Short mmCIF file of C-alpha atoms (C1' of nucleotides) in Angstrom, two decimals:
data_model
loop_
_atom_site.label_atom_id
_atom_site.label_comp_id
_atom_site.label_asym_id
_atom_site.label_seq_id
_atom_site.Cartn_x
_atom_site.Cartn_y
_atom_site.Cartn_z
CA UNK A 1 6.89 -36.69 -87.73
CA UNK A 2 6.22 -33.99 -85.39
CA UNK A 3 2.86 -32.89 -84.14
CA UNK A 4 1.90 -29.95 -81.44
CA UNK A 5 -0.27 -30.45 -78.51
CA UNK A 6 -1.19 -27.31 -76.43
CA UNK A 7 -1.82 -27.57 -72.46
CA UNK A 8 -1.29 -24.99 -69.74
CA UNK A 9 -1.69 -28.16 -67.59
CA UNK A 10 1.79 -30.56 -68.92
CA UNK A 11 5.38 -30.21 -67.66
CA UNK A 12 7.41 -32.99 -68.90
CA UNK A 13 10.10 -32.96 -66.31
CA UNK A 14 7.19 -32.86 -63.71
CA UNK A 15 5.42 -36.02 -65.26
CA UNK A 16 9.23 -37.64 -65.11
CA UNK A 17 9.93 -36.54 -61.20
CA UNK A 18 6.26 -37.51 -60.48
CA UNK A 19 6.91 -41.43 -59.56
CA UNK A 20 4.61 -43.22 -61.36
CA UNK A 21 7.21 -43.59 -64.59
CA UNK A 22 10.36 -45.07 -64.51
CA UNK A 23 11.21 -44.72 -68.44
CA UNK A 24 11.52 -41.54 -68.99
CA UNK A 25 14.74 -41.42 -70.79
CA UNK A 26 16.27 -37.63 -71.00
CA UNK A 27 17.32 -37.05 -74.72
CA UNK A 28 20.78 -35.43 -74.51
CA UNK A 29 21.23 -32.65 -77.10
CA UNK A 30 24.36 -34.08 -78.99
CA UNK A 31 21.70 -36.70 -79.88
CA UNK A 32 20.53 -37.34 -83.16
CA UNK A 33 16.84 -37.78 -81.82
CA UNK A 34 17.12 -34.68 -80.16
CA UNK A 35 14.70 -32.09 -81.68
CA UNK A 36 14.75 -29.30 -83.29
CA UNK A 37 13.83 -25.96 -81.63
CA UNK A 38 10.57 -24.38 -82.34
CA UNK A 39 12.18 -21.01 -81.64
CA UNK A 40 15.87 -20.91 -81.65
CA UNK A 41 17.24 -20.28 -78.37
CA UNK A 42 14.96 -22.58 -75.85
CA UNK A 43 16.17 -26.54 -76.26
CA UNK A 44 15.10 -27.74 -73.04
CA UNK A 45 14.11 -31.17 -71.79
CA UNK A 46 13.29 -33.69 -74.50
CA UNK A 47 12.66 -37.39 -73.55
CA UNK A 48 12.43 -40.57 -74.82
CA UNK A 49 9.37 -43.15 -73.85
CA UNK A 50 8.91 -46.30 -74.50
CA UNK A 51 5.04 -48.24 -74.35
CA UNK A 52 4.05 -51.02 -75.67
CA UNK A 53 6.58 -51.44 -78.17
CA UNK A 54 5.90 -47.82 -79.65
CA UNK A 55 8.37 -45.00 -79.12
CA UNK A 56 7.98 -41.49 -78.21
CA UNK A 57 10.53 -38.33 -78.41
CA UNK A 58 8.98 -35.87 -76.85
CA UNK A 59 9.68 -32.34 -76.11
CA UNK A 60 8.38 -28.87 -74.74
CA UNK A 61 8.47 -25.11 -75.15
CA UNK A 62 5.88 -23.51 -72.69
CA UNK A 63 2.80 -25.27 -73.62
CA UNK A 64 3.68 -26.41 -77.19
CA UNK A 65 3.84 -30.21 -76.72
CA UNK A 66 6.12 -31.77 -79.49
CA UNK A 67 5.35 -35.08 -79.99
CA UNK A 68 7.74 -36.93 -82.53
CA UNK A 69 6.49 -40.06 -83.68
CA UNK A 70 4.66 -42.20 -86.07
CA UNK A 71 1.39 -40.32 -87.36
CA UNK A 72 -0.59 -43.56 -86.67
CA UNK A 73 0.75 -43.92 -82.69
CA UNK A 74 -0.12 -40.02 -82.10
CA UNK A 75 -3.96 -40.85 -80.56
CA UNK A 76 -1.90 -43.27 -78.58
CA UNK A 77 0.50 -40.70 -77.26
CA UNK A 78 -2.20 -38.80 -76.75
CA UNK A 79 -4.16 -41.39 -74.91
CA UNK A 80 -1.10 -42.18 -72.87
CA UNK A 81 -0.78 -38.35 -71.63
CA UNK A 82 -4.52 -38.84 -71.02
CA UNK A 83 -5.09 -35.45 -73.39
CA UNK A 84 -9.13 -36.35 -73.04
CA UNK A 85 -8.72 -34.78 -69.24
CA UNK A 86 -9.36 -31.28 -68.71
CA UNK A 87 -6.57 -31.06 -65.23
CA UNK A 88 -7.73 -27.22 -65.50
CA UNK A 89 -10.43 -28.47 -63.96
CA UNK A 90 -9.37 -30.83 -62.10
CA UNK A 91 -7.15 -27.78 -59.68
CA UNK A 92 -9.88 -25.23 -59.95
CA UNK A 93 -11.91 -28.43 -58.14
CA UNK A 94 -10.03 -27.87 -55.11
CA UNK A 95 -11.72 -27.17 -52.20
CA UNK A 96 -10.48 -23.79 -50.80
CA UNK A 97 -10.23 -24.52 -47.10
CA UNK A 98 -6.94 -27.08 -48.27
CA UNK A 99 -4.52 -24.56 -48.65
CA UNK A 100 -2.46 -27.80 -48.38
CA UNK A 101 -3.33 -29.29 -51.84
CA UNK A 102 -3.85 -26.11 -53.32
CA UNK A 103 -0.35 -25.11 -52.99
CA UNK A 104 0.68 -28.78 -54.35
CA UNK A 105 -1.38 -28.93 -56.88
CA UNK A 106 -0.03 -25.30 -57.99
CA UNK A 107 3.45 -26.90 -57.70
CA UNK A 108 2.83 -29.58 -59.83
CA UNK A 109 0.05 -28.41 -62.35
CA UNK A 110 1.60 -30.33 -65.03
CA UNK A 111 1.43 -33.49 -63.72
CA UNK A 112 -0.79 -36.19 -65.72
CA UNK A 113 -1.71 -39.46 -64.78
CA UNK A 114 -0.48 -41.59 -67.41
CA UNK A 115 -2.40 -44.73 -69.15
CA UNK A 116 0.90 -46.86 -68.87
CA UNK A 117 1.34 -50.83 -69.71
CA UNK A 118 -0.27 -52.94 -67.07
CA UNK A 119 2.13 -55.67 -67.46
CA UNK A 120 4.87 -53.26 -66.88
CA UNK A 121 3.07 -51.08 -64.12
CA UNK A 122 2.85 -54.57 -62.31
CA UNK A 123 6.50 -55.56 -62.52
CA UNK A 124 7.55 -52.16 -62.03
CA UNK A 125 5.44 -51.32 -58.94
CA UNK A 126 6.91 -54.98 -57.17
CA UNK A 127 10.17 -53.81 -57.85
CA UNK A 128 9.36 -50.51 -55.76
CA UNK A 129 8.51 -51.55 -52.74
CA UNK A 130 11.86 -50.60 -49.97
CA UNK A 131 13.55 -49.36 -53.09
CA UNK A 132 14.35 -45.33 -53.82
CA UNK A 133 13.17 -43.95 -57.29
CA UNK A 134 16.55 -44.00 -58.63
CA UNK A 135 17.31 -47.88 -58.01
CA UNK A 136 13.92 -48.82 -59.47
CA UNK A 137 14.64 -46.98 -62.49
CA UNK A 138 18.12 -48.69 -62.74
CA UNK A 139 16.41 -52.00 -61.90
CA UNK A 140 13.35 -51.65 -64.82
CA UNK A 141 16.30 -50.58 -67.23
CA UNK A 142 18.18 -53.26 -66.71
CA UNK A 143 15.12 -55.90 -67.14
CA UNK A 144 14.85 -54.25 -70.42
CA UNK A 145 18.41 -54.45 -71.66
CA UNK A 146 18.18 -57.96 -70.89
CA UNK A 147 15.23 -59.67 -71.72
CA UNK A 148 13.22 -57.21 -73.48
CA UNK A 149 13.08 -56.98 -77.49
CA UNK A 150 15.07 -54.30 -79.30
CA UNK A 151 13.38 -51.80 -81.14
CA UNK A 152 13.39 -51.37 -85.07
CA UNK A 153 17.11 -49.59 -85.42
CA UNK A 154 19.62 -48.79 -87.67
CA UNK A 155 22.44 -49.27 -85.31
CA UNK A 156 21.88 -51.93 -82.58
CA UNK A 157 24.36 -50.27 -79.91
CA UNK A 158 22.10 -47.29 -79.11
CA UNK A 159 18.84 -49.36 -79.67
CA UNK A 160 16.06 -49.00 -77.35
CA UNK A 161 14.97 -51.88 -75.56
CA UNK A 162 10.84 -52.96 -75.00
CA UNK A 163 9.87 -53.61 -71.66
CA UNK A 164 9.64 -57.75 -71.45
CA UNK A 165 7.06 -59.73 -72.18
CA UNK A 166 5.73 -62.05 -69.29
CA UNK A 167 7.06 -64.75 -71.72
CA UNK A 168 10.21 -62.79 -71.75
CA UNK A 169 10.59 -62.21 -68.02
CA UNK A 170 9.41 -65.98 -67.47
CA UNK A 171 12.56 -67.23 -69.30
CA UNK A 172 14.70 -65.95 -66.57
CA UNK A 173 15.81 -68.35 -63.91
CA UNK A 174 15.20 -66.67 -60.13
CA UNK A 175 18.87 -67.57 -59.99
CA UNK A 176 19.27 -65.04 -63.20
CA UNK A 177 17.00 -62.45 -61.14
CA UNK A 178 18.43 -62.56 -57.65
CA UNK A 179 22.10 -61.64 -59.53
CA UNK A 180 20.39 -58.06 -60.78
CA UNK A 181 20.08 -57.40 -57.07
CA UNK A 182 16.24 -57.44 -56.52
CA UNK A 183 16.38 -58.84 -53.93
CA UNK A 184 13.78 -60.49 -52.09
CA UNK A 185 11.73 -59.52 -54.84
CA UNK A 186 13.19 -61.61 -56.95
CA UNK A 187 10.87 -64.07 -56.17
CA UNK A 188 7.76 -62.03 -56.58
CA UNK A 189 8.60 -61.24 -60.43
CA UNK A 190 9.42 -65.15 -60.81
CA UNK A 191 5.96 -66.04 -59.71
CA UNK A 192 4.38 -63.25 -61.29
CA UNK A 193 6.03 -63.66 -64.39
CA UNK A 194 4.95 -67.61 -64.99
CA UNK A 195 1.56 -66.48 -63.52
CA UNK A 196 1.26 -64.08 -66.44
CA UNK A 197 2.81 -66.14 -68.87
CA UNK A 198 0.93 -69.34 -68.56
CA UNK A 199 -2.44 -67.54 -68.17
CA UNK A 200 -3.16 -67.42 -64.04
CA UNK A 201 -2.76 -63.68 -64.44
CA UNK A 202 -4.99 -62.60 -66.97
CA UNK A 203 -3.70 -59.16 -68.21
CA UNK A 204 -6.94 -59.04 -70.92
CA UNK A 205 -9.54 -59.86 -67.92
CA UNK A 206 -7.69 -57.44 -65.59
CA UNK A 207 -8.24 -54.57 -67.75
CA UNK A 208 -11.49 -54.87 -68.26
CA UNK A 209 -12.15 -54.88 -64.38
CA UNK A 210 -13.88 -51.78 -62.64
CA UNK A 211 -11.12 -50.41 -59.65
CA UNK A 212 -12.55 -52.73 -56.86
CA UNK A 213 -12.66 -55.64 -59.30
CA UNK A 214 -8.99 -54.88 -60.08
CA UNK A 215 -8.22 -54.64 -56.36
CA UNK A 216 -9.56 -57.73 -55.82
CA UNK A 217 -7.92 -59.61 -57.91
CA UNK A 218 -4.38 -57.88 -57.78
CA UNK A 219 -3.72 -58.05 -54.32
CA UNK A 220 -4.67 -62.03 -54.86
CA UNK A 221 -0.85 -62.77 -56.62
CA UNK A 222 1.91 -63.15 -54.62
CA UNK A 223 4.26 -60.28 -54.16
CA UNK A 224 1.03 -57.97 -54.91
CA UNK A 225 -0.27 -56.07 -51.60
CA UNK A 226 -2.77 -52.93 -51.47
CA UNK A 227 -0.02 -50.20 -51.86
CA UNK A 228 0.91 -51.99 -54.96
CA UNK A 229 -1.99 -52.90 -56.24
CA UNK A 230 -3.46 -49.22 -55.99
CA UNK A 231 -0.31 -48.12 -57.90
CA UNK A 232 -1.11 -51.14 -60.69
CA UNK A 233 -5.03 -49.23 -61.00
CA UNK A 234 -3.80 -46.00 -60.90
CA UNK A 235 -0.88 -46.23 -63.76
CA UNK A 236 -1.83 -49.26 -65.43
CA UNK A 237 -5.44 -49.20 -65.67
CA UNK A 238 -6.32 -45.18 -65.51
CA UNK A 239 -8.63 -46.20 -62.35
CA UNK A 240 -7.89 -42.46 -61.22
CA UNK A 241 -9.43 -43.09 -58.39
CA UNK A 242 -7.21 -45.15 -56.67
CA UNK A 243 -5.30 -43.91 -53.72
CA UNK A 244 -1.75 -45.46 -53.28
CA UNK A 245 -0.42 -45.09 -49.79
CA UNK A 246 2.99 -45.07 -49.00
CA UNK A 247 5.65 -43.32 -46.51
CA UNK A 248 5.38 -40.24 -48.05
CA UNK A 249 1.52 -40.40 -48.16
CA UNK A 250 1.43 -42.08 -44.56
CA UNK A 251 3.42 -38.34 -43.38
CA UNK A 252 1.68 -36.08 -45.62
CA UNK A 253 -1.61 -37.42 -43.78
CA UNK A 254 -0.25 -37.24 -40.22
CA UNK A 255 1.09 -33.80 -40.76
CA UNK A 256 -1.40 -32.32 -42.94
CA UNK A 257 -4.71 -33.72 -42.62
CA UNK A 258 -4.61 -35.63 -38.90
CA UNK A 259 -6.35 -34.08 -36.38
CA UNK A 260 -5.65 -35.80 -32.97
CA UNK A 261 -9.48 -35.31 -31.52
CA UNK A 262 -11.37 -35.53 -34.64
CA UNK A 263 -9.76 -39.49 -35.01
CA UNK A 264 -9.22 -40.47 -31.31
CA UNK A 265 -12.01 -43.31 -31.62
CA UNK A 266 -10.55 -43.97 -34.74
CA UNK A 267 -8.78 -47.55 -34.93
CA UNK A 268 -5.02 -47.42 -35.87
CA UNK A 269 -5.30 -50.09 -38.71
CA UNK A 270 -8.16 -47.85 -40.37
CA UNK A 271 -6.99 -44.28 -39.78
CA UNK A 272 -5.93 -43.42 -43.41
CA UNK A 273 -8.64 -45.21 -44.61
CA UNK A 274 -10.82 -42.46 -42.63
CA UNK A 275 -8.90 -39.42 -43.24
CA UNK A 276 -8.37 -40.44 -46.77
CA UNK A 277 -12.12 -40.47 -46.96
CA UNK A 278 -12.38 -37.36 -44.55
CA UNK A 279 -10.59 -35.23 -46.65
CA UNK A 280 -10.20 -36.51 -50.38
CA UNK A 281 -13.64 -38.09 -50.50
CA UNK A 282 -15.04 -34.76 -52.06
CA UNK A 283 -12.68 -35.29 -55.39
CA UNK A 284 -15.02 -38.72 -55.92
CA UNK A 285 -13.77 -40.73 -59.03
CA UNK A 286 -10.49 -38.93 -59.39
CA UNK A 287 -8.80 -38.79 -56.02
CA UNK A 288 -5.42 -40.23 -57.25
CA UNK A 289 -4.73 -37.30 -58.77
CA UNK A 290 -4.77 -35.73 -55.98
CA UNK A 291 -2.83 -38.21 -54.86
CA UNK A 292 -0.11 -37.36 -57.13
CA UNK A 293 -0.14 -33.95 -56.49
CA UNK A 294 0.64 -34.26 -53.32
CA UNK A 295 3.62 -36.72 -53.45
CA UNK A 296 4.95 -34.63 -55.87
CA UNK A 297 5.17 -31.63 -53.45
CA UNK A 298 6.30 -33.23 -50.57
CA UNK A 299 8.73 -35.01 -52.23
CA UNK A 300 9.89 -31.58 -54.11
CA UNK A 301 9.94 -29.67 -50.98
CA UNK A 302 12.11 -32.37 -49.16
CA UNK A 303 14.46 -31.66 -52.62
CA UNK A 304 14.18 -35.88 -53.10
CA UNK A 305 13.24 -35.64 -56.71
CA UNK A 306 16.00 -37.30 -58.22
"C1'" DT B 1 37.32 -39.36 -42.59
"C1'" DG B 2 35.07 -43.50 -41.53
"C1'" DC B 3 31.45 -46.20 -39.56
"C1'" DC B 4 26.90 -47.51 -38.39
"C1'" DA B 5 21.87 -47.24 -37.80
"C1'" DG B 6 17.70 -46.15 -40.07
"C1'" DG B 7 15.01 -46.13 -44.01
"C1'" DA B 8 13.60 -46.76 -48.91
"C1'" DA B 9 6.14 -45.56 -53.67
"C1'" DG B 10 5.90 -53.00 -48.74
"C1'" DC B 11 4.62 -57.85 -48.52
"C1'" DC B 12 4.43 -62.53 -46.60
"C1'" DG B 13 3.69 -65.91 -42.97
"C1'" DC C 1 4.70 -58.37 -35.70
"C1'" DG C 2 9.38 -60.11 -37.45
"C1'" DG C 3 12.02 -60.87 -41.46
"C1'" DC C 4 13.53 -59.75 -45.84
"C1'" DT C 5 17.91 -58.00 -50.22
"C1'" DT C 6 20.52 -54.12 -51.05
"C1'" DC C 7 22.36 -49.66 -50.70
"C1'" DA C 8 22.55 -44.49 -50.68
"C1'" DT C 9 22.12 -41.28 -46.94
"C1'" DG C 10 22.83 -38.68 -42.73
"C1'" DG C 11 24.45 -38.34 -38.05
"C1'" DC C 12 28.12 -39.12 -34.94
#
DNA sequence: TGCCAGGAAGCCG
DNA sequence: CGGCTTCATGGC
């Protein structure tokens, strides 16, 4: 069934190029699932999601949102595009002196943070670390395909595949893992995966945690460090205002927001920490999507979207 | 054209 | 701070 959400604030193939989702599967037009047009000329990009067993074909015309699925799962989709946000707001928050994140937010003023499986955010997120967007996407796909449960089907062959239970994941050898090529993260998702499945990792506790709570605990597993972890509360657990700092964060915040004499006293291991609170402290609560803005627009002016 | 060094949404010991 | 799996990319 098809149902129509309005936002000035969504792009779908922004939300897709934005990094924090892996399984966002374009729906090719020849498709069967492939929707129908609103209007008759403009069929552009439609997408399949899977999350938490419940599947999604989505598609968009301007700012009619056509979401195609079950009429009890919509408040989920909705949920999961976190609809109860008003990211209007959010960009007119801006402060005016950051011409910076004004111009990225602009860029990218469809983005949403999305409420995303924890289990999966974790998994996914290991998988990232030294990897490019592309090859974690491969990698999260394949984990799917193999131990992951098909979805209700007529034809099995073009089934869609569940992202894996820690039960699931935990009945792979590290032999089986190491052969998909993840390296030495194999090991990580091993651990992690037992952890999860015999009840050391507590996915039910973890999501009732408040961000430092989740921090705390997170970065306690092995394979699990901050940069991880901060991607875990900001996808996983909607803790929006978790800060995930990477390379591409790391050189926005040199180039952008460092100012040599302002941080001269300023200890090496601590300096994003300070500029971080120097200059994104003001959007308190819901820095992250800030965050995101910016990653987005570096990463879209360096033409590294893929 | 072919090869190699540097780097990729980092973490562990 | 070194090491780690693999591999697409860019510079020479």
């Amino acid at each position: 069934m098809n149902y129509i959400y309005e936002s000035s604030c969504f792009d779908l193939k922004q939300i897709a190029d934005s990094g924090q989702c892996f399984r966002m599967t374009p729906v090719m037009p020849d498709s069967p699932a492939f929707p129908k047009p609103l209007t008759c000329e403009s069929t552009l990009p439609a997408y399949e999601i899977i999350s938490c067993g419940k599947r999604l074909i989505v598609s968009q015309e301007g700012s009619h949102i056509v979401l195609d699925c079950q009429e009890e799962e919509l408040d989920f989709w909705k949920n999961y595009f976190d609809c109860g946000r008003d990211y209007e707001a959010v960009i007119s928050s801006i402060n005016p002196d950051d011409t910076y994140l004004l111009a990225a937010a602009q860029a990218g003023r469809g983005i949403r943070i999305l409420r995303q499986e924890p289990w999966e955010m974790i998994i996914t997120f290991v998988i990232s670390q030294q990897k490019t967007i592309p090859n974690i996407r491969a990698l999260v796909n394949t984990l799917c395909l193999r131990y992951g449960s098909p979805l209700s089907s007529e034809n099995e062959a073009s089934a869609s595949y569940a992202f894996p239970t820690p039960c699931q994941l935990a009945s792979a050898s590290l032999e089986e893992l190491l052969e998909l090529k993840l390296g030495y993260r194999a090991k990580y998702i091993h651990r992690l995966s037992h952890d999860a499945a015999e009840g050391r990792l507590d996915l039910l506790s973890l999501s009732s945690m408040d961000y430092a709570a989740a921090m705390d605990y997170l970065t306690g597993f092995y394979g699990i460090g901050k940069k991880v972890a901060n991607c875990i509360c900001l996808f996983g657990l909607h803790h929006v205002e978790a800060f995930p700092v990477d390379t591409w964060i790391q050189k926005i915040l040199m180039e952008h927001y460092f100012n040599e004499q302002k941080y001269r006293h300023t200890p090496k291991g601590s300096l994003y920490e300070h500029i971080i609170e120097d200059c994104f402290g003001q959007y308190s609560g819901y820095a992250g999507i800030m965050q995101q803005y910016i990653f987005y627009y570096e990463r879209l002016r360096s033409n590294r979207l893929n």
